[in-house]
């Protein structure tokens, strides 16, 4: 029925277990929670791994989850295995519930950083009229990368891969901006479309993806450069908060246009971009921008350039008046003269950042997340049913309860792996693969006079044996959004 | 350049003022905030009306903001005038920053209610393969309502108006579900596409819009009916929380299929649906489902049916095996037999709820919001510059500061109308039109020995004169998300 779908997925989801927040139905219909407090914003029930919509059986999964005809990579394989994504059409993926949790957190961090520099969030249509794209001459320039369609009246549209035309028209039709009102920074986080000739690497190069695109309007070239700089700084802060090493490199402006451009690259072997980084100064550039045989640094002239590969996760462009001229986006200057605005545009690949982070942080077998955007922060493992330490089960449930009540930052962030028909070892392996930042094993130690819990910090690799208070202390420091 | 754009908009945005959270640039580049605390999730600067991306000059706006060739209505006019939306192509709108704030809140309420009954959020591609839609026979059935396109390889796609095919295929490819894992409820809140023959009424009948669509998988018809009922209850709770009167009516199943269906209708004069409501019992139905000359209630037979009009904001369908049969979405029963799942699907028009709420709650001149999803909760008006009570200005700024610090629920929810070149009266009129639930006027009374603030509760129409503590008490009770 669906040609691009994988039979291997059937295997992956063999013995699939589900989790959601609630409800074992009781005789009266739905679980108590739903009736209890419709106004409560926090779900009180325990999150159970057995009810999470993700494969429970990670150990038995085949490792060959390659999409038919597409090149695969580590993050794609790990994300499919863990039930984060599921392939649909070529270059298109279902984002499954665990991935959606992570993506919503990532979007919150991006919102904070964009609003922190004055960005205001809007939302522009995906259907973009051909007339707009013809005005900017990109209707022809974009060639086959543009998904095109006609409506029932035969009018031409494309599916927006980026929105310079749309946002500039919007601002142009709100006339008589004053210079006092600039800079104006508008951004959106929406689904974008690009008919890639060869979609590959899962979310790293898809045909339908989420992007944050921001557009700035300024009074002068100097002011526009200041805005440009502040956006670059916000990007740098963003990647620092995610714990990702990111290089800002001089880049080509491509078909977006403009005269100044930088890429934000995460160094990675599978990266499709070739970077030249100076060993001596801070200079770095995409190979595209340099004559290819260059080995001396053009800035410090003493250093030599070393090549590495990178995944482009962000891109900034100083556009000047390229679009504002065409669409007449003007403002009234201090001299009360109508003046064309200076523009910039700034992209972040939202779904690409998610996959790239997993690509650079994970091992071949185990997902590692930037802590801030891990889908869940903590997984608690009670002992196996019928084992010698079975009676510690109740302590595990109590711990989950206490964490939820005592630590507001962990509300909705703690899951209990209730698949107690499986050994602790097997479940621990699953938890490691899924990459919960903290795993708490409730075993033998929990039955001692002063109960001890085994806490594994996956980010650092440390294992600690802590009292309940110790666990609360440690987990109380976890940064969440 | 853009045919569907209105010259009247230019007028609307004459003397446009902007607001964002920050930055007057200082000499070192950007405002202190940005540098201060990149990790802070709360912006500390005061929100200034002069910097909000919305028209400042509501009084002078023409009232004829009708889209070329489209039928208009009150909510559309008010939303365009207030800078909540801006028309793009026919049936497509820019959602401007103030509307995005409201929509994000609405989405949070929907998330709470859907997750409260066990819904798990996912995100499915917009590009849907023709093969899937042909399998369900809807490729032909949908006719011109479906936006269709080909990719660079000539493969046929449509832009998903709804995702029964996509979600059923997803679940089918995760084989060997156990009956213990059901009910499974998956939902998404994404942009949908429908090539309406006559888009009209702004967000009420567009071609590109946001919808919440949930899909349920159950072991039996009985269980599916229980799930159906729990979703209907969640919808009822949702509209109750928004303070919207909503009628659940028996409905036609249309091209979605299935045997049981209800619409959730907001009674409104401009509603496109004709409802028959019994004056005696709880029976109500869409006219489509009854023989048109019916006037006696089919349930109680003593009451007579009264006709009213409604805006459809939600729709529920019991689907049975219509899709699960086609795409082979099966589970393993208690008798260990592969059995086809019983399905339901449940839609909420997200952007439509936003517009419909404004339609039914607003006056002809002033927007009224469901309090929970108002873009901002409070607007503080300092006195006019140079007026006799000018010195009260500092008290207004202090009040905004105090509200932000003392009331976590109001963080980011209080704006200061700093356009002090305008009289209080004019700004008050703007604030009333934009529909802030609470307006605080800082005037003469603030300079008395015990400063008094004038608080206007727009939802109730009450005006109170309160001390600072009184204001804090009152506003501390505001429910936010």
mmCIF file with all atom_site columns, C-alpha atoms in Angstrom, chain B residues 17-106:
data_model
loop_
_atom_site.group_PDB
_atom_site.id
_atom_site.type_symbol
_atom_site.label_atom_id
_atom_site.label_alt_id
_atom_site.label_comp_id
_atom_site.label_asym_id
_atom_site.label_entity_id
_atom_site.label_seq_id
_atom_site.pdbx_PDB_ins_code
_atom_site.Cartn_x
_atom_site.Cartn_y
_atom_site.Cartn_z
_atom_site.occupancy
_atom_site.B_iso_or_equiv
_atom_site.pdbx_formal_charge
_atom_site.auth_seq_id
_atom_site.auth_comp_id
_atom_site.auth_asym_id
_atom_site.auth_atom_id
_atom_site.pdbx_PDB_model_num
ATOM 1  C CA . UNK B 1 17  ? 4.149   50.877 16.015 1.00 0.00 ? 17  UNK B CA 1
ATOM 2  C CA . UNK B 1 18  ? 6.051   47.826 16.944 1.00 0.00 ? 18  UNK B CA 1
ATOM 3  C CA . UNK B 1 19  ? 6.791   46.125 20.151 1.00 0.00 ? 19  UNK B CA 1
ATOM 4  C CA . UNK B 1 20  ? 9.074   43.519 21.133 1.00 0.00 ? 20  UNK B CA 1
ATOM 5  C CA . UNK B 1 21  ? 10.420  42.398 24.294 1.00 0.00 ? 21  UNK B CA 1
ATOM 6  C CA . UNK B 1 22  ? 13.641  44.177 24.202 1.00 0.00 ? 22  UNK B CA 1
ATOM 7  C CA . UNK B 1 23  ? 15.927  46.051 22.694 1.00 0.00 ? 23  UNK B CA 1
ATOM 8  C CA . UNK B 1 24  ? 16.630  49.571 22.442 1.00 0.00 ? 24  UNK B CA 1
ATOM 9  C CA . UNK B 1 25  ? 20.166  49.136 21.347 1.00 0.00 ? 25  UNK B CA 1
ATOM 10 C CA . UNK B 1 26  ? 22.795  50.590 23.565 1.00 0.00 ? 26  UNK B CA 1
ATOM 11 C CA . UNK B 1 27  ? 26.154  51.698 22.335 1.00 0.00 ? 27  UNK B CA 1
ATOM 12 C CA . UNK B 1 28  ? 27.672  48.257 22.782 1.00 0.00 ? 28  UNK B CA 1
ATOM 13 C CA . UNK B 1 29  ? 25.191  46.705 20.404 1.00 0.00 ? 29  UNK B CA 1
ATOM 14 C CA . UNK B 1 30  ? 22.302  44.866 21.945 1.00 0.00 ? 30  UNK B CA 1
ATOM 15 C CA . UNK B 1 31  ? 20.398  45.507 25.112 1.00 0.00 ? 31  UNK B CA 1
ATOM 16 C CA . UNK B 1 32  ? 21.616  44.282 28.461 1.00 0.00 ? 32  UNK B CA 1
ATOM 17 C CA . UNK B 1 33  ? 19.041  41.581 28.694 1.00 0.00 ? 33  UNK B CA 1
ATOM 18 C CA . UNK B 1 34  ? 20.419  39.471 25.913 1.00 0.00 ? 34  UNK B CA 1
ATOM 19 C CA . UNK B 1 35  ? 23.840  39.375 27.446 1.00 0.00 ? 35  UNK B CA 1
ATOM 20 C CA . UNK B 1 36  ? 22.596  39.108 31.004 1.00 0.00 ? 36  UNK B CA 1
ATOM 21 C CA . UNK B 1 37  ? 21.216  35.650 31.208 1.00 0.00 ? 37  UNK B CA 1
ATOM 22 C CA . UNK B 1 38  ? 21.150  33.479 28.150 1.00 0.00 ? 38  UNK B CA 1
ATOM 23 C CA . UNK B 1 39  ? 19.783  30.661 30.277 1.00 0.00 ? 39  UNK B CA 1
ATOM 24 C CA . UNK B 1 40  ? 16.930  32.585 31.757 1.00 0.00 ? 40  UNK B CA 1
ATOM 25 C CA . UNK B 1 41  ? 13.673  31.362 30.399 1.00 0.00 ? 41  UNK B CA 1
ATOM 26 C CA . UNK B 1 42  ? 11.888  34.548 31.340 1.00 0.00 ? 42  UNK B CA 1
ATOM 27 C CA . UNK B 1 43  ? 12.516  37.803 29.649 1.00 0.00 ? 43  UNK B CA 1
ATOM 28 C CA . UNK B 1 44  ? 12.840  40.499 32.239 1.00 0.00 ? 44  UNK B CA 1
ATOM 29 C CA . UNK B 1 45  ? 12.391  43.590 30.125 1.00 0.00 ? 45  UNK B CA 1
ATOM 30 C CA . UNK B 1 46  ? 9.069   45.344 30.039 1.00 0.00 ? 46  UNK B CA 1
ATOM 31 C CA . UNK B 1 47  ? 6.800   44.584 27.114 1.00 0.00 ? 47  UNK B CA 1
ATOM 32 C CA . UNK B 1 48  ? 6.050   47.884 25.428 1.00 0.00 ? 48  UNK B CA 1
ATOM 33 C CA . UNK B 1 49  ? 2.990   48.425 23.283 1.00 0.00 ? 49  UNK B CA 1
ATOM 34 C CA . UNK B 1 50  ? 4.959   50.804 21.067 1.00 0.00 ? 50  UNK B CA 1
ATOM 35 C CA . UNK B 1 51  ? 7.142   47.869 20.053 1.00 0.00 ? 51  UNK B CA 1
ATOM 36 C CA . UNK B 1 52  ? 4.422   45.255 19.564 1.00 0.00 ? 52  UNK B CA 1
ATOM 37 C CA . UNK B 1 53  ? 3.979   44.226 15.958 1.00 0.00 ? 53  UNK B CA 1
ATOM 38 C CA . UNK B 1 54  ? 0.385   45.367 15.782 1.00 0.00 ? 54  UNK B CA 1
ATOM 39 C CA . UNK B 1 55  ? -1.308  48.514 14.519 1.00 0.00 ? 55  UNK B CA 1
ATOM 40 C CA . UNK B 1 56  ? -1.324  51.303 17.085 1.00 0.00 ? 56  UNK B CA 1
ATOM 41 C CA . UNK B 1 57  ? -3.930  53.348 15.399 1.00 0.00 ? 57  UNK B CA 1
ATOM 42 C CA . UNK B 1 58  ? -7.091  51.311 15.799 1.00 0.00 ? 58  UNK B CA 1
ATOM 43 C CA . UNK B 1 59  ? -9.370  54.334 16.008 1.00 0.00 ? 59  UNK B CA 1
ATOM 44 C CA . UNK B 1 60  ? -8.608  55.591 12.524 1.00 0.00 ? 60  UNK B CA 1
ATOM 45 C CA . UNK B 1 61  ? -8.909  52.286 10.784 1.00 0.00 ? 61  UNK B CA 1
ATOM 46 C CA . UNK B 1 62  ? -11.395 51.840 8.045  1.00 0.00 ? 62  UNK B CA 1
ATOM 47 C CA . UNK B 1 63  ? -13.818 49.063 8.805  1.00 0.00 ? 63  UNK B CA 1
ATOM 48 C CA . UNK B 1 64  ? -13.834 47.708 5.261  1.00 0.00 ? 64  UNK B CA 1
ATOM 49 C CA . UNK B 1 65  ? -11.053 45.186 5.437  1.00 0.00 ? 65  UNK B CA 1
ATOM 50 C CA . UNK B 1 66  ? -12.830 42.771 3.191  1.00 0.00 ? 66  UNK B CA 1
ATOM 51 C CA . UNK B 1 67  ? -10.705 40.418 1.161  1.00 0.00 ? 67  UNK B CA 1
ATOM 52 C CA . UNK B 1 68  ? -11.140 40.863 -2.575 1.00 0.00 ? 68  UNK B CA 1
ATOM 53 C CA . UNK B 1 69  ? -14.010 38.681 -3.667 1.00 0.00 ? 69  UNK B CA 1
ATOM 54 C CA . UNK B 1 70  ? -14.344 36.896 -0.330 1.00 0.00 ? 70  UNK B CA 1
ATOM 55 C CA . UNK B 1 71  ? -17.209 37.095 2.108  1.00 0.00 ? 71  UNK B CA 1
ATOM 56 C CA . UNK B 1 72  ? -16.150 38.681 5.330  1.00 0.00 ? 72  UNK B CA 1
ATOM 57 C CA . UNK B 1 73  ? -17.424 38.519 8.899  1.00 0.00 ? 73  UNK B CA 1
ATOM 58 C CA . UNK B 1 74  ? -16.909 40.174 12.250 1.00 0.00 ? 74  UNK B CA 1
ATOM 59 C CA . UNK B 1 75  ? -14.057 38.021 13.516 1.00 0.00 ? 75  UNK B CA 1
ATOM 60 C CA . UNK B 1 76  ? -12.170 38.409 10.257 1.00 0.00 ? 76  UNK B CA 1
ATOM 61 C CA . UNK B 1 77  ? -12.571 42.176 10.284 1.00 0.00 ? 77  UNK B CA 1
ATOM 62 C CA . UNK B 1 78  ? -11.590 42.492 13.953 1.00 0.00 ? 78  UNK B CA 1
ATOM 63 C CA . UNK B 1 79  ? -8.616  40.165 13.543 1.00 0.00 ? 79  UNK B CA 1
ATOM 64 C CA . UNK B 1 80  ? -7.289  42.061 10.541 1.00 0.00 ? 80  UNK B CA 1
ATOM 65 C CA . UNK B 1 81  ? -7.832  45.418 12.175 1.00 0.00 ? 81  UNK B CA 1
ATOM 66 C CA . UNK B 1 82  ? -6.031  44.388 15.334 1.00 0.00 ? 82  UNK B CA 1
ATOM 67 C CA . UNK B 1 83  ? -3.060  42.988 13.429 1.00 0.00 ? 83  UNK B CA 1
ATOM 68 C CA . UNK B 1 84  ? -3.776  39.391 14.382 1.00 0.00 ? 84  UNK B CA 1
ATOM 69 C CA . UNK B 1 85  ? -3.900  38.118 10.827 1.00 0.00 ? 85  UNK B CA 1
ATOM 70 C CA . UNK B 1 86  ? -2.985  39.432 7.402  1.00 0.00 ? 86  UNK B CA 1
ATOM 71 C CA . UNK B 1 87  ? -4.413  38.040 4.157  1.00 0.00 ? 87  UNK B CA 1
ATOM 72 C CA . UNK B 1 88  ? -2.037  36.277 1.808  1.00 0.00 ? 88  UNK B CA 1
ATOM 73 C CA . UNK B 1 89  ? -3.469  34.110 -0.973 1.00 0.00 ? 89  UNK B CA 1
ATOM 74 C CA . UNK B 1 90  ? -7.212  33.417 -1.008 1.00 0.00 ? 90  UNK B CA 1
ATOM 75 C CA . UNK B 1 91  ? -8.012  31.363 2.090  1.00 0.00 ? 91  UNK B CA 1
ATOM 76 C CA . UNK B 1 92  ? -4.448  31.705 3.411  1.00 0.00 ? 92  UNK B CA 1
ATOM 77 C CA . UNK B 1 93  ? -3.391  34.034 6.186  1.00 0.00 ? 93  UNK B CA 1
ATOM 78 C CA . UNK B 1 94  ? -0.284  35.198 7.938  1.00 0.00 ? 94  UNK B CA 1
ATOM 79 C CA . UNK B 1 95  ? -0.752  34.640 11.657 1.00 0.00 ? 95  UNK B CA 1
ATOM 80 C CA . UNK B 1 96  ? 0.874   37.691 13.222 1.00 0.00 ? 96  UNK B CA 1
ATOM 81 C CA . UNK B 1 97  ? 2.697   37.648 16.582 1.00 0.00 ? 97  UNK B CA 1
ATOM 82 C CA . UNK B 1 98  ? -0.287  38.471 18.791 1.00 0.00 ? 98  UNK B CA 1
ATOM 83 C CA . UNK B 1 99  ? -2.339  35.703 17.163 1.00 0.00 ? 99  UNK B CA 1
ATOM 84 C CA . UNK B 1 100 ? 0.558   33.246 17.482 1.00 0.00 ? 100 UNK B CA 1
ATOM 85 C CA . UNK B 1 101 ? 0.650   33.877 21.242 1.00 0.00 ? 101 UNK B CA 1
ATOM 86 C CA . UNK B 1 102 ? -3.029  33.067 21.514 1.00 0.00 ? 102 UNK B CA 1
ATOM 87 C CA . UNK B 1 103 ? -2.726  30.035 19.266 1.00 0.00 ? 103 UNK B CA 1
ATOM 88 C CA . UNK B 1 104 ? 0.176   28.623 21.265 1.00 0.00 ? 104 UNK B CA 1
ATOM 89 C CA . UNK B 1 105 ? -1.942  28.904 24.406 1.00 0.00 ? 105 UNK B CA 1
ATOM 90 C CA . UNK B 1 106 ? -4.872  27.223 22.703 1.00 0.00 ? 106 UNK B CA 1
#
